[in-house]
XYZ file of C-alpha atoms in Angstrom:
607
model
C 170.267 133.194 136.835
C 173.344 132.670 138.760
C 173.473 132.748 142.452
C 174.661 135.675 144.030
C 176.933 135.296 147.379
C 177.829 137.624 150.002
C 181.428 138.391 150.190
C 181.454 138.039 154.041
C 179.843 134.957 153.909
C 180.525 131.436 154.760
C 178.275 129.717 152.012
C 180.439 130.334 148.790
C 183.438 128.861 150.536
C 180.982 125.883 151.254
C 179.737 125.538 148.438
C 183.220 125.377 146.359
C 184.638 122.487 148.708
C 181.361 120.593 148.068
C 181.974 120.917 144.410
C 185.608 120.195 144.859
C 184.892 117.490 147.165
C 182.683 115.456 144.347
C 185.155 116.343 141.483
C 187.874 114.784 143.227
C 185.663 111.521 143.599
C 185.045 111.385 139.684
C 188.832 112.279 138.745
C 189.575 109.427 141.360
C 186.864 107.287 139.195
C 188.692 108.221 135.867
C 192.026 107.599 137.200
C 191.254 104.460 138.395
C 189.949 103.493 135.363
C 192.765 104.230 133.736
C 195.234 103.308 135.999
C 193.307 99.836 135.309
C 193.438 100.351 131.323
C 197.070 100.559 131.572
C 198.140 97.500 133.441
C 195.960 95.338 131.403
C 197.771 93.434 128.797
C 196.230 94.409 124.844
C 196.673 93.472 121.726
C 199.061 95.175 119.401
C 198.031 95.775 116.165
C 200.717 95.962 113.290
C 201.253 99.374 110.973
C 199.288 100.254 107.884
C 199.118 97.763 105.361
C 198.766 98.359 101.370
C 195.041 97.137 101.917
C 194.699 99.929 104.715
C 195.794 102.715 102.383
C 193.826 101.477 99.232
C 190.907 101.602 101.480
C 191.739 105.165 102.781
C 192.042 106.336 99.112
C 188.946 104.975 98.289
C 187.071 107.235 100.388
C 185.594 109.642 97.853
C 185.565 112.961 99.793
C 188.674 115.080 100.790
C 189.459 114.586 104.369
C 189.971 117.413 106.608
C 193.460 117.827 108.720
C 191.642 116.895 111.878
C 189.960 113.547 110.303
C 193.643 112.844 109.487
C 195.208 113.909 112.607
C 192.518 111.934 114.643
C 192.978 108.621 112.305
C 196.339 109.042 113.110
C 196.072 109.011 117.057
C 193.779 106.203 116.856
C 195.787 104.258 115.229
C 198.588 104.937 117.124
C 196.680 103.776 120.494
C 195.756 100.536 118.330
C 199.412 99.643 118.143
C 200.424 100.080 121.161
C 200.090 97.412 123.619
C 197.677 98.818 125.764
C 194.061 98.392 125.423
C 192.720 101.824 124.128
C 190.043 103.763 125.019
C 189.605 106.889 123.384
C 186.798 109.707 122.724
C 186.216 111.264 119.224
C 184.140 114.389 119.439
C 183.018 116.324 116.856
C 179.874 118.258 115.577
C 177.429 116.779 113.456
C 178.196 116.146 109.970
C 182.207 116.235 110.827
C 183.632 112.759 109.537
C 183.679 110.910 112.907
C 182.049 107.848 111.174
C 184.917 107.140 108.462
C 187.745 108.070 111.043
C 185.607 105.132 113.105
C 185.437 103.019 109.167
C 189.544 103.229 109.568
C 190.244 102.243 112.797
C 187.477 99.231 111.662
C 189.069 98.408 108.694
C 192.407 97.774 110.671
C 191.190 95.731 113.327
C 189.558 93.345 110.456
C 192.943 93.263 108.213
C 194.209 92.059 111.346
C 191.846 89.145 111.660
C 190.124 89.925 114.708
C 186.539 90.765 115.091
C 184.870 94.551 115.449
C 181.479 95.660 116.892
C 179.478 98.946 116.354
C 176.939 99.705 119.366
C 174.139 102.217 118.843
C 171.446 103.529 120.609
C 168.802 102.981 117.991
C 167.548 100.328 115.236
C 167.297 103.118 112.554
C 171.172 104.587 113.029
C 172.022 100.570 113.035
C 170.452 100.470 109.703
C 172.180 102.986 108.489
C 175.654 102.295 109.800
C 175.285 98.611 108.196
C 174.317 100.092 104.980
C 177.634 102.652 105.247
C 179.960 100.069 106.388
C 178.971 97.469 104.327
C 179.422 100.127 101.529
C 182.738 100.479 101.998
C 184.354 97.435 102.789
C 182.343 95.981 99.919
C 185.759 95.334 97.654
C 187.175 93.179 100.492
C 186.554 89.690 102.451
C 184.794 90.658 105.296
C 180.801 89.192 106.430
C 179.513 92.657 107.905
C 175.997 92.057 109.534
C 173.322 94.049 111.597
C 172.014 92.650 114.865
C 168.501 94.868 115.893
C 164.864 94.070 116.296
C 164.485 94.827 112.447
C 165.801 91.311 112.070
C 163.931 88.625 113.014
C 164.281 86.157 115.398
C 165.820 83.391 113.174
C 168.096 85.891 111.270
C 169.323 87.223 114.998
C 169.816 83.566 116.058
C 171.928 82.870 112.918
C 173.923 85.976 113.698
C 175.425 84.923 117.136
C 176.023 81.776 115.822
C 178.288 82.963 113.673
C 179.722 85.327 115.394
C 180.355 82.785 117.997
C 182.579 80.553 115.421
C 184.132 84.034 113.592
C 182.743 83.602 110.527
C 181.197 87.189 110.947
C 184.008 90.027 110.920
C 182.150 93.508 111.931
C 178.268 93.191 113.658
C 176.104 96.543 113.750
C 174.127 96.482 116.721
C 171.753 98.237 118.933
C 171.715 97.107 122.553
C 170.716 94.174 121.656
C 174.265 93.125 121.263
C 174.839 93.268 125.216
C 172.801 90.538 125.761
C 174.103 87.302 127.569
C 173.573 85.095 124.393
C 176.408 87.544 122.335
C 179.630 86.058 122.389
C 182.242 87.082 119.910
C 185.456 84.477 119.153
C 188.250 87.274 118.850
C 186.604 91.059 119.254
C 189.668 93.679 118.535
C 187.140 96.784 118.414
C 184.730 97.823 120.058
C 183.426 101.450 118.862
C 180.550 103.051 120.902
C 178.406 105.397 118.816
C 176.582 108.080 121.392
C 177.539 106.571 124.608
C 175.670 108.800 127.014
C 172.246 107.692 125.214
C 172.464 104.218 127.268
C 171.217 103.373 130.397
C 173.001 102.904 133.680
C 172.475 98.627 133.219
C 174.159 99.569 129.578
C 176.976 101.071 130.357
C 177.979 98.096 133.118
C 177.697 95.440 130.452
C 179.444 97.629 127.856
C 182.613 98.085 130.972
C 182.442 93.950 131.035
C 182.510 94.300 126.911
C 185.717 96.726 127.086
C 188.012 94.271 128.889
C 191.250 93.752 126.950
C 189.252 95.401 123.850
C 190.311 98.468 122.008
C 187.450 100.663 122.710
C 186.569 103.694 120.434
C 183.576 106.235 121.475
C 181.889 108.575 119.329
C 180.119 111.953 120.473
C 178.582 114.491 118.735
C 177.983 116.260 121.621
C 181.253 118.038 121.523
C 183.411 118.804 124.399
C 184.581 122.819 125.095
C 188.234 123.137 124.356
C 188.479 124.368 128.071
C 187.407 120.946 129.787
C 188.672 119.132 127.157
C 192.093 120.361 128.004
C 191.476 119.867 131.995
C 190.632 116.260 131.041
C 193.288 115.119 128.777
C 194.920 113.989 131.859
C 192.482 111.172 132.277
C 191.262 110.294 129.151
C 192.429 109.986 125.864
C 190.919 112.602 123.590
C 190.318 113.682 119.828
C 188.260 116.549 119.055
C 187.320 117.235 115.270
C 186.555 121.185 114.832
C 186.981 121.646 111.279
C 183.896 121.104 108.991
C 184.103 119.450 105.707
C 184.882 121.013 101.834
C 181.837 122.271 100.248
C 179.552 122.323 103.127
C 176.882 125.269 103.488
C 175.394 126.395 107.412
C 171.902 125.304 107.443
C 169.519 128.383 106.944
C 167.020 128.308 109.733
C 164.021 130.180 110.154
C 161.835 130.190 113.254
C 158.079 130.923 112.622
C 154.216 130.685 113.370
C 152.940 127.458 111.817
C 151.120 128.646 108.846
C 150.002 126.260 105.553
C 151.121 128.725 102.989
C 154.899 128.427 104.839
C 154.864 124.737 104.930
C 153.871 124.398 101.043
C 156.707 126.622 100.111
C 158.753 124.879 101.704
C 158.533 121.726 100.657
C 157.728 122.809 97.042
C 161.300 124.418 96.796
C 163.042 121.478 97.733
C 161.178 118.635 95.736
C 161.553 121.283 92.610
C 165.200 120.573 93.121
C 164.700 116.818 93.439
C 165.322 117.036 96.852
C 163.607 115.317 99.694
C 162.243 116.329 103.345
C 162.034 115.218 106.660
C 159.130 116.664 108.603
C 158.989 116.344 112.431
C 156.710 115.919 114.666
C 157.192 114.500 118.021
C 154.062 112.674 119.084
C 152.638 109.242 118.141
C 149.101 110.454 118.768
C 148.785 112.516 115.892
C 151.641 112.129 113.457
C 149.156 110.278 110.844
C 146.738 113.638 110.771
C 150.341 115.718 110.269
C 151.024 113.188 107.400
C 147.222 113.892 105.697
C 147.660 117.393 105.747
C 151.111 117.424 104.356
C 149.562 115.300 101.574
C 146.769 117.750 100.888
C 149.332 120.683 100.934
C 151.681 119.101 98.443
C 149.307 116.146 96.756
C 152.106 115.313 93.993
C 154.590 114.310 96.573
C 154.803 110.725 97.807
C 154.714 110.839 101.966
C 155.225 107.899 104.448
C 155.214 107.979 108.471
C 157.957 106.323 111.116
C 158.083 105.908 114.447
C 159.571 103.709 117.160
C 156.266 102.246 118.276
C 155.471 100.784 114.763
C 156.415 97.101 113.367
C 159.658 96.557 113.161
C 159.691 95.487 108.998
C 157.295 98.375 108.518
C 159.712 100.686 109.391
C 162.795 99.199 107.792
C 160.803 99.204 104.399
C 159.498 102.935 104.882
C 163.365 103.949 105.827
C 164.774 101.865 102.806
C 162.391 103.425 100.405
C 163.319 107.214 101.942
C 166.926 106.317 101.443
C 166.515 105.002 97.942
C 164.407 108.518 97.114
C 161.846 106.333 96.485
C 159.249 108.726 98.700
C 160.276 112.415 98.865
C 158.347 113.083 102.121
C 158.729 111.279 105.768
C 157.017 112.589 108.765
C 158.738 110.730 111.474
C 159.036 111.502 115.111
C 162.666 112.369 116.813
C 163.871 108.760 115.664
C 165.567 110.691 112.791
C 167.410 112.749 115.261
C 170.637 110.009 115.641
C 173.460 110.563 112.881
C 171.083 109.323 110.136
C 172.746 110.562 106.960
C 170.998 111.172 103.699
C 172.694 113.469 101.382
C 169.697 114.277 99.127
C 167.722 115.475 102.389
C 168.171 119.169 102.944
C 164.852 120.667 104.190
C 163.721 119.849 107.735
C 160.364 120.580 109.017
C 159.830 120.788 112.916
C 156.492 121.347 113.891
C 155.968 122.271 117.883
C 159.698 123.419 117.970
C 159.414 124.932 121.101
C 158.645 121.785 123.140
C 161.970 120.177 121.993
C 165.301 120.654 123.993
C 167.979 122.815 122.429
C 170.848 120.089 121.701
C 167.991 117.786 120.458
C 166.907 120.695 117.640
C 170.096 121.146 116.954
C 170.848 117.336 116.268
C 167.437 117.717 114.120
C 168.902 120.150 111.757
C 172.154 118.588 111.708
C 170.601 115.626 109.508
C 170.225 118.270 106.631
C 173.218 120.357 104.860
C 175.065 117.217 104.369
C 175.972 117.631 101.014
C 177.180 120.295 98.963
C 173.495 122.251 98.506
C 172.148 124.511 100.690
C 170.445 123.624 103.345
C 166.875 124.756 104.811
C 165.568 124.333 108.506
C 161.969 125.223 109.598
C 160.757 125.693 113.403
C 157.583 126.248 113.633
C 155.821 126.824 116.632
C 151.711 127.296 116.797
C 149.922 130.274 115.428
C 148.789 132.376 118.057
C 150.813 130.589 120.760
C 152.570 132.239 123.524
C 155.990 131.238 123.987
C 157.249 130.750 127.286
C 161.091 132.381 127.907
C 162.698 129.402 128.066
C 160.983 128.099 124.684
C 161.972 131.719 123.035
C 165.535 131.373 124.135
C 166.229 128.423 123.377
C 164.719 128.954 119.500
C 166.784 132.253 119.286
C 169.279 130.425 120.266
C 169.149 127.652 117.533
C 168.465 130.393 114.869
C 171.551 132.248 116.197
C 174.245 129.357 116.100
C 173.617 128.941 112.262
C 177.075 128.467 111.274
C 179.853 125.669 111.327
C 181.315 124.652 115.171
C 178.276 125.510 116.566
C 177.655 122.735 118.079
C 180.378 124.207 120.420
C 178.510 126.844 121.640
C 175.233 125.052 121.722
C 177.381 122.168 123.843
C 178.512 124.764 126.644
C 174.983 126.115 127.054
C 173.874 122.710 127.258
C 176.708 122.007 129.254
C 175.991 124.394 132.164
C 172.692 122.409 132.728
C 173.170 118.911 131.940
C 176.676 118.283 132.708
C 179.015 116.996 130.044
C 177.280 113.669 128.925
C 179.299 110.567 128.875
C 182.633 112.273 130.239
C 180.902 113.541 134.315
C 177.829 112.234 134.066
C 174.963 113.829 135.054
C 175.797 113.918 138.629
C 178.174 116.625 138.101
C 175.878 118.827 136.275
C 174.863 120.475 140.023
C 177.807 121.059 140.914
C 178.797 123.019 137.300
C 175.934 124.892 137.766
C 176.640 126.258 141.356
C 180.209 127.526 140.760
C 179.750 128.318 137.031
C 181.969 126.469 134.005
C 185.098 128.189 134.318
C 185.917 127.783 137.810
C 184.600 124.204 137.714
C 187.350 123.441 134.919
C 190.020 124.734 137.347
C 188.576 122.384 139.806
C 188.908 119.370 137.598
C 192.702 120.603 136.705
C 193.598 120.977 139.891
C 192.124 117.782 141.170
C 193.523 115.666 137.874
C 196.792 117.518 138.889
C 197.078 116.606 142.576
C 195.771 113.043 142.241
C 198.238 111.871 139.438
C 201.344 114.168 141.783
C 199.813 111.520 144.851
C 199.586 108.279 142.531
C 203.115 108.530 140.903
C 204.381 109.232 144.732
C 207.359 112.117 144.154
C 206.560 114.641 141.649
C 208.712 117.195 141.754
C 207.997 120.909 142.841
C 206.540 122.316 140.211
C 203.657 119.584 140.469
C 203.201 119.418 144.352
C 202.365 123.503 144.252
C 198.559 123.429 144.429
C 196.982 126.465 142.622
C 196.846 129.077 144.893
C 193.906 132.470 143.317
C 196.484 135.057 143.991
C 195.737 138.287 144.728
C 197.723 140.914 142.303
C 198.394 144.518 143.691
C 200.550 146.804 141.487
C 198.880 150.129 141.481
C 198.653 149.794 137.562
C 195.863 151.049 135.032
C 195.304 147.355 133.747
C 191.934 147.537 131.099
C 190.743 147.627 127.807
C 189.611 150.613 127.200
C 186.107 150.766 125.410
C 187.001 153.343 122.674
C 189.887 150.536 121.779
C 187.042 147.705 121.622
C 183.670 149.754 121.676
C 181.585 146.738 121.265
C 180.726 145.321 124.456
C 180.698 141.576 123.707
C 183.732 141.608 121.542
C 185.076 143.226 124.735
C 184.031 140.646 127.658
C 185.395 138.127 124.556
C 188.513 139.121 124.552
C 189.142 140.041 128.546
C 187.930 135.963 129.058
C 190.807 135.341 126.434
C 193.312 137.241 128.349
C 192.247 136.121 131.582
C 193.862 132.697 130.571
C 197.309 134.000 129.471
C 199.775 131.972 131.164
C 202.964 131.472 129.012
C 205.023 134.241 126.614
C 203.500 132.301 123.585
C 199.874 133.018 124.809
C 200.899 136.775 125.388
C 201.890 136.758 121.656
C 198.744 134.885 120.875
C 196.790 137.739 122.454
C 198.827 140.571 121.707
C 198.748 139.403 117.641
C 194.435 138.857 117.817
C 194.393 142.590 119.666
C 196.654 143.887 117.043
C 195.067 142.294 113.932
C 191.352 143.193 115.091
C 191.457 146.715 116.942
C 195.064 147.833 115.954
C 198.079 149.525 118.351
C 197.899 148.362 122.109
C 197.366 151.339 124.828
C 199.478 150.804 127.598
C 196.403 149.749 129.801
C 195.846 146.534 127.375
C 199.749 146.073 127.379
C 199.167 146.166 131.394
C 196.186 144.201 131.452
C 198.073 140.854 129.572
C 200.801 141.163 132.152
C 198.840 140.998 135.289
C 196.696 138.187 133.811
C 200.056 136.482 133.233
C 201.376 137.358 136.737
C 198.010 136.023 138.319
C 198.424 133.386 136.384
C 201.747 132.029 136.685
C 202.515 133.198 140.462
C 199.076 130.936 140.920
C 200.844 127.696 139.631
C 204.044 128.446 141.985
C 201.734 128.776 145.398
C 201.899 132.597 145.364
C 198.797 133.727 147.329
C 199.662 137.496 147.140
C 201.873 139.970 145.192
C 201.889 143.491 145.927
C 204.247 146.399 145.194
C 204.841 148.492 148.549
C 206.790 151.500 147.826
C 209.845 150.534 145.950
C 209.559 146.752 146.740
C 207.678 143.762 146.023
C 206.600 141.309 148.293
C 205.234 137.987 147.280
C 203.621 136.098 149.871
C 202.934 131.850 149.823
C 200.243 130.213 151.430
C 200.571 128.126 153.743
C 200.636 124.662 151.806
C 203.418 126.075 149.989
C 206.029 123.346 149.163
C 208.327 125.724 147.398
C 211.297 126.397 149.329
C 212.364 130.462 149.400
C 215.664 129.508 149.724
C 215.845 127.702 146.531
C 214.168 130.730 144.780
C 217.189 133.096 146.757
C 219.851 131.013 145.078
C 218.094 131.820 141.496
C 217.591 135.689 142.384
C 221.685 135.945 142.951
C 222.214 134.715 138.904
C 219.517 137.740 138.405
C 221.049 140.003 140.735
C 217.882 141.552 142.691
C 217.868 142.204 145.886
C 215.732 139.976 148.069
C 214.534 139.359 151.869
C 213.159 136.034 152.442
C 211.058 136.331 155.606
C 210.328 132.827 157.269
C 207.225 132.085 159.212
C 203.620 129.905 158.294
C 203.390 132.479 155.265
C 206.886 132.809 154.274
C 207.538 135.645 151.679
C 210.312 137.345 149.182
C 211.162 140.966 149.392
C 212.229 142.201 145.909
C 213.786 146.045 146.108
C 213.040 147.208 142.456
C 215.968 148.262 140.556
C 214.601 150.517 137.146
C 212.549 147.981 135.376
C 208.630 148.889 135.848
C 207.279 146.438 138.765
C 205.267 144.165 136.239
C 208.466 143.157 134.302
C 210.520 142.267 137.399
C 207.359 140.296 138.943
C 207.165 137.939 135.614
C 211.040 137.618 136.053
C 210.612 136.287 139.540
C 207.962 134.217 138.548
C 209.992 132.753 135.617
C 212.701 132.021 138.200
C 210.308 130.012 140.692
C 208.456 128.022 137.543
């Protein structure tokens, strides 16, 4: 539960310069970084080739209009002559890996070199198997570097690599070691970024000099911080889900044999197969037996990170092939494998697993056209604690597509936001709450790039002021408008963010469509968000309506100049006192306009 403060006290104002204090010391970070990006000299690749596009029109799905729009920005950054270094988030199951197989494909047409870095030896299987899928019509040596290789075949590997006679290497960390040298990398893409350790992520910064660098995340990133990041770093967020894809249908329940057999009876009746999870070494072979006594005509096999490294690759090659239709497996399955024909999951002891990390679980099913099935099971008999129960209503809740989005910002209040803050910023979210701690990163991103590029002009040296609106006007929507309480708090956090005359549009449209004509107190309510908003980005600290006037007052860091705004106010022809002083102010006399309409004209004026 959220802290509460005391309105006369000192602490929240402490608190909210601590946060701000450590935000601007990561936006300084990121800025610096790229600040760095952009005076290093990178290679430029050249446009689309005939090769490029018979390769895109190979790919045998339909792609969505953010795949496209994402391939496109990519690309872009790839011919330019700056090194790039760009994110691509999206759910799981959304097409990041073939945007990733494009911007690939180019860098080899090209003749340079490309590397894949994962955090585990099963997704580097996989990857090798998709990649090498794909680019099997063309001239490129595509090979996997990972402990399921064996010394010797590693060895032979770097060698290569070393003299460029291999194009695209699959790796897991292993391909940070001293030994790996490449003779002309192009691409480097990064494939779950924030599963690497501190030691990691230095030798992958040595790896990105010069080097286009591409980062996957299926963690995605809230449209909100997103935006108050763009700033910094370079950004593409897929939202859309693909054709033909079902939500998963999940069912939280006591683990009970008669459940289990059902379940995996329906699926292998459709020729289907099933993961089953279970997250403990120490024990996962007496899960397997009884799976095999519940369904005896089924073919099961066990994997985990702690057995041989062949073993495993065989028991994963025969899953993929369908080859066994059962594999109880710890969380090792839980990074971006992809096995169309899988579409039950079994999770036994759900309520000991973290909610992002279920919902990556039952992301590996429903990745095909069939409908999907996911089963948390928790022990019979067991008493949940709240956390647990939350966190598997939660995962039954967010069933359908995006909500990975949701699941992300509830994540994101505790953990921080992965591989874009780090998780020394996840504190600080949590003490001043996600919206204001978005403002703080704007406003930070804001004033550090106005300081860098040394004389901004006005509009960018006016820090944010939270303004203080008082207009005597009945400004809320009223419950028998939206009687549903939740659809209500949705839409005054929508409004709250109005800014611009398009976004009063966008909001006045929604309210229209969904809960029909607009009483004047919604009409008011949109305005005074607006007003708030606006008269925050010009330094306003306070706008109230005394009698027949209006008096906006600036705070003290104010670099707007009242005079400047006086010379606008004589096109509009109000009246106006400018009063000088640390807090200078305007004086508007109202002429018959109601007060809202002539604040948003001021504030037009001073924007």
């Amino acid at each position: 539960p959220p802290k509460v403060y005391r309105l006369s006290g000192p602490e929240w104002g402490k608190t909210k310069e601590r946060v701000k204090a450590a935000i601007e010391d990561m936006a300084e970070d990121l800025l610096e970084l790229a600040a760095e990006r952009q005076s290093e000299p990178g290679f430029s690749f050249g446009p689309d080739s005939a090769w490029q596009k018979e390769f895109e029109d190979a790919f045998p799905y339909v792609e969505t209009d953010d795949q496209l729009r994402c391939t496109e920005e990519i690309k872009a950054d790839m011919q330019s002559d700056r090194p790039m270094d760009r994110l691509l988030c999206g759910d799981v199951g959304y097409g990041k890996t073939e945007v990733a197989a494009r911007a690939v494909f180019k860098c080899l047409e090209q003749g340079r070199q490309a590397a894949v870095l994962v955090p585990t030896t099963i997704l580097a299987n996989q990857h090798f198997r998709t990649f090498a899928s794909r680019l099997s019509a063309y001239p490129f040596c595509v090979e996997v570097l990972s402990r399921f290789r064996t010394e010797k075949q590693q060895e032979d590997v770097i060698r290569r690599l070393q003299k460029g006679e291999v194009d695209l290497v699959i790796g897991t960390h292993r391909l940070l070691s001293q030994d790996v040298r490449f003779k002309d990398l192009g691409l480097l893409v990064i494939d779950e970024e924030q599963r690497f350790g501190v030691e990691h992520k230095e030798k992958i910064k040595q790896m990105k000099r010069g080097v286009d660098v591409l980062t996957l995340s299926a963690t995605p990133i809230p449209r909100t911080l997103h935006m108050s990041l763009t700033g910094i770093r370079d950004m593409s967020v897929i939202e859309e889900p693909p054709e033909d894809r079902y939500p998963v249908q999940t069912y939280v329940m006591e683990d009970e044999d008669a459940a289990v057999r059902e379940a995996i009876r329906r699926e292998i009746a459709r020729g289907g197969q099933v993961y089953v999870v279970y997250n403990r070494v120490k024990g996962i072979h007496t899960v397997a037996k009884r799976i095999g006594r519940l369904v005896p005509e089924a073919s099961v096999a066990v994997g985990h990170g702690q057995m041989n490294p062949t073993d495993l690759e065989n028991i994963m090659i025969d899953f993929t092939e369908g080859r066994t239709r059962i594999l109880v497996a710890t969380t090792i399955v839980e990074s971006g494998l992809d096995i169309p024909n899988v579409n039950t999951i079994i999770i036994f002891d759900a309520d000991r697993l973290g909610l992002s990390q279920l919902y990556q679980l039952r992301g590996r099913v429903g990745r095909s056209s069939r409908l999907a099935y996911a089963y948390l099971f928790y022990r019979k008999d067991k008493v949940l604690t709240e956390v647990a129960e939350k966190r598997l209503r939660a995962i039954r809740e967010f069933t359908e597509f995006g909500a990975g989005f949701r699941i992300a910002m509830r994540d994101l209040e505790i953990r921080g936001a992965g591989n874009i803050l780090g998780s020394e910023q996840s504190g600080h979210m949590m003490s001043v709450g996600y919206e204001l701690y978005c403002k703080l990163v704007d406003e930070a991103v804001r004033e550090l790039k106005a300081r860098r590029e040394g004389s901004p002009g006005p509009a960018e040296q006016v820090p944010a002021a939270d303004t203080a609106v008082e207009l005597c006007l009945e400004a809320y929507l009223p419950e028998e408008y939206i009687p549903d309480e939740i659809a209500r708090l949705d839409m005054y956090k929508r409004i709250s963010t109005a800014a611009s005359e398009e976004d009063r549009l966008e909001v006045t449209d929604e309210l229209l469509d969904r809960f029909g004509d607009l009483p004047k107190q919604a009409e008011n309510l949109i305005a005074v968000s607006m007003i708030h908003n606006i008269a925050g980005t010009c330094g306003v600290e306070k706008l109230v309506l005394q009698q027949n006037r209006l008096v906006f007052v600036f705070a003290e860091s104010n670099a707007l100049r009242p005079q400047a705004v006086a010379s606008l106010m004589d096109d509009y022809g109000l009246r106006l006192t400018i009063y000088g002083g640390v807090q200078p102010r305007i004086s508007v006399v109202l002429k018959d306009a109601p007060a809202k309409d002539e604040a948003l004209a001021v504030l037009y004026h001073m924007i």
